[in-house]
PDB file of C-alpha atoms in Angstrom:
ATOM      1  CA  UNK J  22     122.397 119.019  98.471  1.00 77.00           C
ATOM      2  CA  UNK J  23     121.725 115.936  96.870  1.00 82.00           C
ATOM      3  CA  UNK J  24     117.853 114.629  96.071  1.00 88.00           C
ATOM      4  CA  UNK J  25     115.953 112.311  93.872  1.00 93.00           C
ATOM      5  CA  UNK J  26     112.683 112.946  92.192  1.00 95.00           C
ATOM      6  CA  UNK J  27     110.625 109.601  91.161  1.00 95.00           C
ATOM      7  CA  UNK J  28     108.060 110.596  88.331  1.00 92.00           C
ATOM      8  CA  UNK J  29     104.935 108.888  88.827  1.00 91.00           C
ATOM      9  CA  UNK J  30     103.849 107.468  92.301  1.00 93.00           C
ATOM     10  CA  UNK J  31     101.857 104.519  90.699  1.00 96.00           C
ATOM     11  CA  UNK J  32     102.559 102.695  87.650  1.00 97.00           C
ATOM     12  CA  UNK J  33     100.455  99.712  86.331  1.00 97.00           C
ATOM     13  CA  UNK J  34     101.585  97.371  83.591  1.00 97.00           C
ATOM     14  CA  UNK J  35     100.331  94.121  82.277  1.00 97.00           C
ATOM     15  CA  UNK J  36     102.279  90.912  83.131  1.00 97.00           C
ATOM     16  CA  UNK J  37     104.959  90.372  80.504  1.00 97.00           C
ATOM     17  CA  UNK J  38     104.934  94.017  79.664  1.00 98.00           C
ATOM     18  CA  UNK J  39     108.103  96.318  80.212  1.00 98.00           C
ATOM     19  CA  UNK J  40     108.550  97.776  83.468  1.00 98.00           C
ATOM     20  CA  UNK J  41     109.933 101.463  83.360  1.00 98.00           C
ATOM     21  CA  UNK J  42     110.208 103.372  86.773  1.00 98.00           C
ATOM     22  CA  UNK J  43     111.642 106.817  86.413  1.00 98.00           C
ATOM     23  CA  UNK J  44     114.009 108.494  88.865  1.00 97.00           C
ATOM     24  CA  UNK J  45     116.012 111.927  88.310  1.00 96.00           C
ATOM     25  CA  UNK J  46     118.611 113.174  90.661  1.00 94.00           C
ATOM     26  CA  UNK J  47     120.057 116.206  91.678  1.00 91.00           C
ATOM     27  CA  UNK J  48     123.651 116.250  93.069  1.00 84.00           C
ATOM     28  CA  UNK J  49     126.623 118.587  93.160  1.00 79.00           C
ATOM     29  CA  UNK J  50     129.128 115.814  93.222  1.00 79.00           C
ATOM     30  CA  UNK J  51     129.289 112.630  91.203  1.00 79.00           C
ATOM     31  CA  UNK J  52     126.407 110.492  92.703  1.00 85.00           C
ATOM     32  CA  UNK J  53     126.144 107.105  94.157  1.00 90.00           C
ATOM     33  CA  UNK J  54     122.483 105.887  93.088  1.00 93.00           C
ATOM     34  CA  UNK J  55     120.392 103.009  94.278  1.00 94.00           C
ATOM     35  CA  UNK J  56     117.246 101.373  93.696  1.00 96.00           C
ATOM     36  CA  UNK J  57     115.330  99.565  96.490  1.00 95.00           C
ATOM     37  CA  UNK J  58     112.253  97.626  96.531  1.00 96.00           C
ATOM     38  CA  UNK J  59     109.831  97.012  99.388  1.00 93.00           C
ATOM     39  CA  UNK J  60     107.018  94.541  99.872  1.00 91.00           C
ATOM     40  CA  UNK J  61     104.123  95.195 102.344  1.00 86.00           C
ATOM     41  CA  UNK J  62     105.432  95.342 105.910  1.00 82.00           C
ATOM     42  CA  UNK J  63     108.746  94.652 105.055  1.00 86.00           C
ATOM     43  CA  UNK J  64     112.175  96.502 104.993  1.00 87.00           C
ATOM     44  CA  UNK J  65     113.897  97.473 102.144  1.00 91.00           C
ATOM     45  CA  UNK J  66     115.731  95.149  99.761  1.00 92.00           C
ATOM     46  CA  UNK J  67     118.595  96.562  97.427  1.00 92.00           C
ATOM     47  CA  UNK J  68     118.015  95.841  93.568  1.00 95.00           C
ATOM     48  CA  UNK J  69     120.901  97.646  92.281  1.00 93.00           C
ATOM     49  CA  UNK J  70     123.366 100.088  92.715  1.00 91.00           C
ATOM     50  CA  UNK J  71     125.498 102.721  90.518  1.00 91.00           C
ATOM     51  CA  UNK J  72     128.891 103.613  92.124  1.00 86.00           C
ATOM     52  CA  UNK J  73     130.526 105.255  89.195  1.00 79.00           C
ATOM     53  CA  UNK J  74     131.612 102.163  87.499  1.00 76.00           C
ATOM     54  CA  UNK J  75     129.537 100.912  84.468  1.00 86.00           C
ATOM     55  CA  UNK J  76     126.564 103.021  83.503  1.00 90.00           C
ATOM     56  CA  UNK J  77     124.359 100.411  82.723  1.00 95.00           C
ATOM     57  CA  UNK J  78     123.911  98.243  85.994  1.00 95.00           C
ATOM     58  CA  UNK J  79     122.157  94.878  86.426  1.00 95.00           C
ATOM     59  CA  UNK J  80     120.264  94.032  89.474  1.00 95.00           C
ATOM     60  CA  UNK J  81     118.323  91.040  90.874  1.00 94.00           C
ATOM     61  CA  UNK J  82     115.094  89.897  89.702  1.00 94.00           C
ATOM     62  CA  UNK J  83     116.013  90.800  86.049  1.00 96.00           C
ATOM     63  CA  UNK J  84     116.061  94.557  86.807  1.00 97.00           C
ATOM     64  CA  UNK J  85     118.563  96.764  85.523  1.00 97.00           C
ATOM     65  CA  UNK J  86     119.245 100.823  85.432  1.00 97.00           C
ATOM     66  CA  UNK J  87     121.436 103.097  83.563  1.00 95.00           C
ATOM     67  CA  UNK J  88     123.168 106.034  84.533  1.00 95.00           C
ATOM     68  CA  UNK J  89     122.727 108.935  82.247  1.00 94.00           C
ATOM     69  CA  UNK J  90     124.695 112.016  83.423  1.00 91.00           C
ATOM     70  CA  UNK J  91     123.484 114.414  80.764  1.00 92.00           C
ATOM     71  CA  UNK J  92     119.728 113.644  81.808  1.00 94.00           C
ATOM     72  CA  UNK J  93     120.674 113.297  85.463  1.00 94.00           C
ATOM     73  CA  UNK J  94     118.463 110.189  85.385  1.00 96.00           C
ATOM     74  CA  UNK J  95     118.609 106.426  86.689  1.00 96.00           C
ATOM     75  CA  UNK J  96     115.465 104.875  85.391  1.00 98.00           C
ATOM     76  CA  UNK J  97     114.982 101.324  86.382  1.00 98.00           C
ATOM     77  CA  UNK J  98     113.685  98.914  83.794  1.00 98.00           C
ATOM     78  CA  UNK J  99     112.819  95.230  83.216  1.00 98.00           C
ATOM     79  CA  UNK J 100     111.960  93.706  80.053  1.00 97.00           C
ATOM     80  CA  UNK J 101     108.935  91.611  81.188  1.00 97.00           C
ATOM     81  CA  UNK J 102     106.868  92.055  84.148  1.00 97.00           C
ATOM     82  CA  UNK J 103     105.932  89.571  86.676  1.00 96.00           C
ATOM     83  CA  UNK J 104     103.187  89.340  89.252  1.00 96.00           C
ATOM     84  CA  UNK J 105     105.801  89.174  92.023  1.00 95.00           C
ATOM     85  CA  UNK J 106     107.385  92.356  91.012  1.00 96.00           C
ATOM     86  CA  UNK J 107     104.196  94.133  92.325  1.00 96.00           C
ATOM     87  CA  UNK J 108     105.770  96.366  95.133  1.00 96.00           C
ATOM     88  CA  UNK J 109     106.911  99.768  96.117  1.00 95.00           C
ATOM     89  CA  UNK J 110     110.187 100.899  94.555  1.00 97.00           C
ATOM     90  CA  UNK J 111     112.551 103.744  96.020  1.00 95.00           C
ATOM     91  CA  UNK J 112     115.075 105.535  94.164  1.00 96.00           C
ATOM     92  CA  UNK J 113     118.061 106.898  96.427  1.00 94.00           C
ATOM     93  CA  UNK J 114     121.066 109.101  96.329  1.00 92.00           C
ATOM     94  CA  UNK J 115     123.866 108.854  98.758  1.00 87.00           C
ATOM     95  CA  UNK J 116     124.592 112.484 100.359  1.00 81.00           C
ATOM     96  CA  UNK J 117     127.239 113.587 102.483  1.00 75.00           C
ATOM     97  CA  UNK J 118     125.864 115.621 105.457  1.00 69.00           C
ATOM     98  CA  UNK J 119     127.662 116.484 108.759  1.00 65.00           C
ATOM     99  CA  UNK J 120     130.305 114.281 108.343  1.00 66.00           C
ATOM    100  CA  UNK J 121     128.161 111.237 107.437  1.00 70.00           C
ATOM    101  CA  UNK J 122     127.272 109.441 104.418  1.00 76.00           C
ATOM    102  CA  UNK J 123     123.403 108.887 104.370  1.00 84.00           C
ATOM    103  CA  UNK J 124     120.857 107.959 101.727  1.00 90.00           C
ATOM    104  CA  UNK J 125     118.185 110.284 100.526  1.00 90.00           C
ATOM    105  CA  UNK J 126     114.911 108.472  99.120  1.00 93.00           C
ATOM    106  CA  UNK J 127     112.666 109.667  96.436  1.00 94.00           C
ATOM    107  CA  UNK J 128     108.851 109.435  97.436  1.00 93.00           C
ATOM    108  CA  UNK J 129     108.504 106.019  95.900  1.00 94.00           C
ATOM    109  CA  UNK J 130     106.861 104.360  93.015  1.00 96.00           C
ATOM    110  CA  UNK J 131     104.112 101.678  93.391  1.00 96.00           C
ATOM    111  CA  UNK J 132     104.260  99.205  90.710  1.00 97.00           C
ATOM    112  CA  UNK J 133     100.941  96.977  90.330  1.00 97.00           C
ATOM    113  CA  UNK J 134     101.296  94.193  87.561  1.00 97.00           C
ATOM    114  CA  UNK J 135      97.930  92.832  86.360  1.00 96.00           C
ATOM    115  CA  UNK J 136      97.230  89.742  84.539  1.00 94.00           C
TER     116      UNK J 136
ATOM    117  CA  UNK I  12     124.536  90.058 101.749  1.00 65.00           C
ATOM    118  CA  UNK I  13     124.630  91.054 105.543  1.00 81.00           C
ATOM    119  CA  UNK I  14     121.642  90.290 107.784  1.00 89.00           C
ATOM    120  CA  UNK I  15     119.868  93.086 110.058  1.00 93.00           C
ATOM    121  CA  UNK I  16     117.182  91.917 112.450  1.00 95.00           C
ATOM    122  CA  UNK I  17     114.642  94.294 114.271  1.00 96.00           C
ATOM    123  CA  UNK I  18     112.572  93.242 117.429  1.00 97.00           C
ATOM    124  CA  UNK I  19     109.812  93.407 117.839  1.00 97.00           C
ATOM    125  CA  UNK I  20     108.402  93.252 114.378  1.00 95.00           C
ATOM    126  CA  UNK I  21     105.229  94.584 115.578  1.00 96.00           C
ATOM    127  CA  UNK I  22     104.166  96.261 118.874  1.00 97.00           C
ATOM    128  CA  UNK I  23     100.863  97.949 120.265  1.00 97.00           C
ATOM    129  CA  UNK I  24     101.168 100.148 123.451  1.00 96.00           C
ATOM    130  CA  UNK I  25      99.143 102.495 125.306  1.00 96.00           C
ATOM    131  CA  UNK I  26      99.533 106.228 124.987  1.00 97.00           C
ATOM    132  CA  UNK I  27     101.996 107.420 127.681  1.00 96.00           C
ATOM    133  CA  UNK I  28     104.111 104.317 127.766  1.00 97.00           C
ATOM    134  CA  UNK I  29     107.552 103.689 126.281  1.00 97.00           C
ATOM    135  CA  UNK I  30     108.483 101.522 123.651  1.00 97.00           C
ATOM    136  CA  UNK I  31     111.891 100.142 122.788  1.00 97.00           C
ATOM    137  CA  UNK I  32     112.806  98.838 119.698  1.00 97.00           C
ATOM    138  CA  UNK I  33     116.071  96.898 118.808  1.00 97.00           C
ATOM    139  CA  UNK I  34     118.352  96.795 115.729  1.00 96.00           C
ATOM    140  CA  UNK I  35     120.995  94.177 115.453  1.00 95.00           C
ATOM    141  CA  UNK I  36     123.562  93.402 112.618  1.00 92.00           C
ATOM    142  CA  UNK I  37     123.806  89.526 112.723  1.00 92.00           C
ATOM    143  CA  UNK I  38     126.882  88.916 110.732  1.00 87.00           C
ATOM    144  CA  UNK I  39     128.968  91.981 110.639  1.00 86.00           C
ATOM    145  CA  UNK I  40     130.147  94.921 112.913  1.00 87.00           C
ATOM    146  CA  UNK I  41     127.934  97.975 112.191  1.00 88.00           C
ATOM    147  CA  UNK I  42     130.049 101.000 113.131  1.00 85.00           C
ATOM    148  CA  UNK I  43     126.764 103.083 112.018  1.00 89.00           C
ATOM    149  CA  UNK I  44     123.304 102.511 112.214  1.00 93.00           C
ATOM    150  CA  UNK I  45     120.307 104.637 110.783  1.00 94.00           C
ATOM    151  CA  UNK I  46     116.810 104.968 112.098  1.00 96.00           C
ATOM    152  CA  UNK I  47     113.994 105.813 109.689  1.00 95.00           C
ATOM    153  CA  UNK I  48     110.409 106.528 109.817  1.00 96.00           C
ATOM    154  CA  UNK I  49     107.852 105.625 107.141  1.00 92.00           C
ATOM    155  CA  UNK I  50     104.376 106.544 107.360  1.00 88.00           C
ATOM    156  CA  UNK I  51     101.597 104.913 105.041  1.00 84.00           C
ATOM    157  CA  UNK I  52     102.365 105.087 101.544  1.00 81.00           C
ATOM    158  CA  UNK I  53     105.199 107.496 102.081  1.00 86.00           C
ATOM    159  CA  UNK I  54     108.716 107.423 101.658  1.00 88.00           C
ATOM    160  CA  UNK I  55     111.455 106.798 104.353  1.00 90.00           C
ATOM    161  CA  UNK I  56     112.641 109.842 106.356  1.00 92.00           C
ATOM    162  CA  UNK I  57     115.825 109.532 108.455  1.00 93.00           C
ATOM    163  CA  UNK I  58     115.392 110.173 112.010  1.00 95.00           C
ATOM    164  CA  UNK I  59     118.987 109.972 113.315  1.00 94.00           C
ATOM    165  CA  UNK I  60     122.565 108.474 112.572  1.00 91.00           C
ATOM    166  CA  UNK I  61     124.345 106.746 115.219  1.00 90.00           C
ATOM    167  CA  UNK I  62     127.932 105.775 115.502  1.00 85.00           C
ATOM    168  CA  UNK I  63     128.862 102.896 118.059  1.00 81.00           C
ATOM    169  CA  UNK I  64     130.053 104.611 121.346  1.00 80.00           C
ATOM    170  CA  UNK I  65     128.848 108.164 120.432  1.00 83.00           C
ATOM    171  CA  UNK I  66     125.733 110.147 120.611  1.00 87.00           C
ATOM    172  CA  UNK I  67     123.550 109.751 117.817  1.00 91.00           C
ATOM    173  CA  UNK I  68     123.095 112.802 115.373  1.00 91.00           C
ATOM    174  CA  UNK I  69     119.421 113.741 114.998  1.00 93.00           C
ATOM    175  CA  UNK I  70     117.760 114.855 111.543  1.00 92.00           C
ATOM    176  CA  UNK I  71     116.327 118.415 111.883  1.00 92.00           C
ATOM    177  CA  UNK I  72     112.807 118.316 113.455  1.00 93.00           C
ATOM    178  CA  UNK I  73     113.181 114.988 115.214  1.00 95.00           C
ATOM    179  CA  UNK I  74     113.011 115.310 118.877  1.00 94.00           C
ATOM    180  CA  UNK I  75     116.055 113.973 120.816  1.00 93.00           C
ATOM    181  CA  UNK I  76     114.379 113.494 124.068  1.00 94.00           C
ATOM    182  CA  UNK I  77     111.293 111.843 122.302  1.00 96.00           C
ATOM    183  CA  UNK I  78     113.382 109.204 120.310  1.00 97.00           C
ATOM    184  CA  UNK I  79     116.312 108.071 122.482  1.00 96.00           C
ATOM    185  CA  UNK I  80     118.914 106.095 120.362  1.00 94.00           C
ATOM    186  CA  UNK I  81     121.516 104.037 122.097  1.00 91.00           C
ATOM    187  CA  UNK I  82     124.341 102.333 120.038  1.00 89.00           C
ATOM    188  CA  UNK I  83     126.431 100.663 122.713  1.00 83.00           C
ATOM    189  CA  UNK I  84     127.951  97.835 120.691  1.00 89.00           C
ATOM    190  CA  UNK I  85     128.839  97.265 117.000  1.00 89.00           C
ATOM    191  CA  UNK I  86     125.991  94.972 116.698  1.00 92.00           C
ATOM    192  CA  UNK I  87     123.356  96.683 118.668  1.00 94.00           C
ATOM    193  CA  UNK I  88     121.165  99.747 118.234  1.00 94.00           C
ATOM    194  CA  UNK I  89     117.899 100.586 120.067  1.00 95.00           C
ATOM    195  CA  UNK I  90     115.353 103.375 119.610  1.00 97.00           C
ATOM    196  CA  UNK I  91     113.231 104.075 122.556  1.00 97.00           C
ATOM    197  CA  UNK I  92     110.055 106.062 121.801  1.00 97.00           C
ATOM    198  CA  UNK I  93     109.067 107.884 125.149  1.00 97.00           C
ATOM    199  CA  UNK I  94     106.033 108.640 126.119  1.00 96.00           C
ATOM    200  CA  UNK I  95     104.468 107.584 122.982  1.00 96.00           C
ATOM    201  CA  UNK I  96     101.269 109.046 121.515  1.00 96.00           C
ATOM    202  CA  UNK I  97      99.251 108.155 118.629  1.00 96.00           C
ATOM    203  CA  UNK I  98     100.934 110.274 116.395  1.00 95.00           C
ATOM    204  CA  UNK I  99     104.168 108.223 116.877  1.00 96.00           C
ATOM    205  CA  UNK I 100     102.392 105.342 115.130  1.00 96.00           C
ATOM    206  CA  UNK I 101     104.576 104.435 112.300  1.00 95.00           C
ATOM    207  CA  UNK I 102     106.748 102.021 110.561  1.00 94.00           C
ATOM    208  CA  UNK I 103     110.300 102.452 112.017  1.00 96.00           C
ATOM    209  CA  UNK I 104     113.061 100.797 109.894  1.00 95.00           C
ATOM    210  CA  UNK I 105     116.768 100.636 110.757  1.00 95.00           C
ATOM    211  CA  UNK I 106     119.781 100.029 108.746  1.00 94.00           C
ATOM    212  CA  UNK I 107     123.615  99.109 109.373  1.00 92.00           C
ATOM    213  CA  UNK I 108     126.559  99.771 107.738  1.00 87.00           C
ATOM    214  CA  UNK I 109     130.116  98.664 108.354  1.00 79.00           C
ATOM    215  CA  UNK I 110     133.286 100.804 107.832  1.00 65.00           C
ATOM    216  CA  UNK I 111     134.042 104.354 108.374  1.00 51.00           C
ATOM    217  CA  UNK I 112     131.566 107.233 107.820  1.00 46.00           C
ATOM    218  CA  UNK I 113     134.153 109.040 105.526  1.00 45.00           C
ATOM    219  CA  UNK I 114     133.684 106.304 102.797  1.00 51.00           C
ATOM    220  CA  UNK I 115     130.922 104.818 101.075  1.00 59.00           C
ATOM    221  CA  UNK I 116     129.734 101.442 102.402  1.00 69.00           C
ATOM    222  CA  UNK I 117     126.373  99.768 101.800  1.00 80.00           C
ATOM    223  CA  UNK I 118     123.528 100.101 104.286  1.00 86.00           C
ATOM    224  CA  UNK I 119     121.618  96.861 104.938  1.00 89.00           C
ATOM    225  CA  UNK I 120     118.026  97.253 106.094  1.00 92.00           C
ATOM    226  CA  UNK I 121     116.221  95.494 109.017  1.00 94.00           C
ATOM    227  CA  UNK I 122     112.570  94.288 108.323  1.00 93.00           C
ATOM    228  CA  UNK I 123     110.991  97.011 110.277  1.00 94.00           C
ATOM    229  CA  UNK I 124     108.791  97.471 113.226  1.00 96.00           C
ATOM    230  CA  UNK I 125     105.219  98.646 113.023  1.00 95.00           C
ATOM    231  CA  UNK I 126     104.359 100.605 116.073  1.00 97.00           C
ATOM    232  CA  UNK I 127     100.684 101.270 116.768  1.00 97.00           C
ATOM    233  CA  UNK I 128     100.067 103.654 119.892  1.00 97.00           C
ATOM    234  CA  UNK I 129      96.456 103.496 121.380  1.00 96.00           C
TER     235      UNK I 129
END
């Protein structure tokens, strides 16, 4: 069965510092992996996705993630944090169950950005 | 990207009443819609998957009679919380996807509905 683990429920960085949010996955088949961002009282917005093409995936708002099969990881990074990046971030893996393709979400990481 | 709307965005109801939440795909045909529940500061938990014109598939532990899902058209799915109780208070999020369930297609998420049961 597919699953994702996000290391660190809270991450705090200074404005302008590197952002690193960790995600490890478990999958018996080549996975599709996703990072979503959620602002308070809002739905989810897709940041980027890995669907077995390039291992380094670039997304919106300056975020990128690298798929590392040997480490079963898909960590999210951004070189320079902005105050507007403060939000909840979810890593997800696409899973097949009962004939349906669905998303399995990690527990989430809350990113705080301070001046 | 594709747009998914939810209505209402926020609802407060009395215990014992039923509440209907709508999820619409505005610019594409959604063959599959998903309903999630999110408790404060927690992740999204999939409640059910619905395909247009067929019965919803519920996740283990989700009461079918409590959470009624209807996907009558390719652009609309509804979630009805029947006989709501305070423990049903939560943030409900839908997502929609085009294409067949046998292939990968991106899910597009609605903005969510905050349900508070008094």
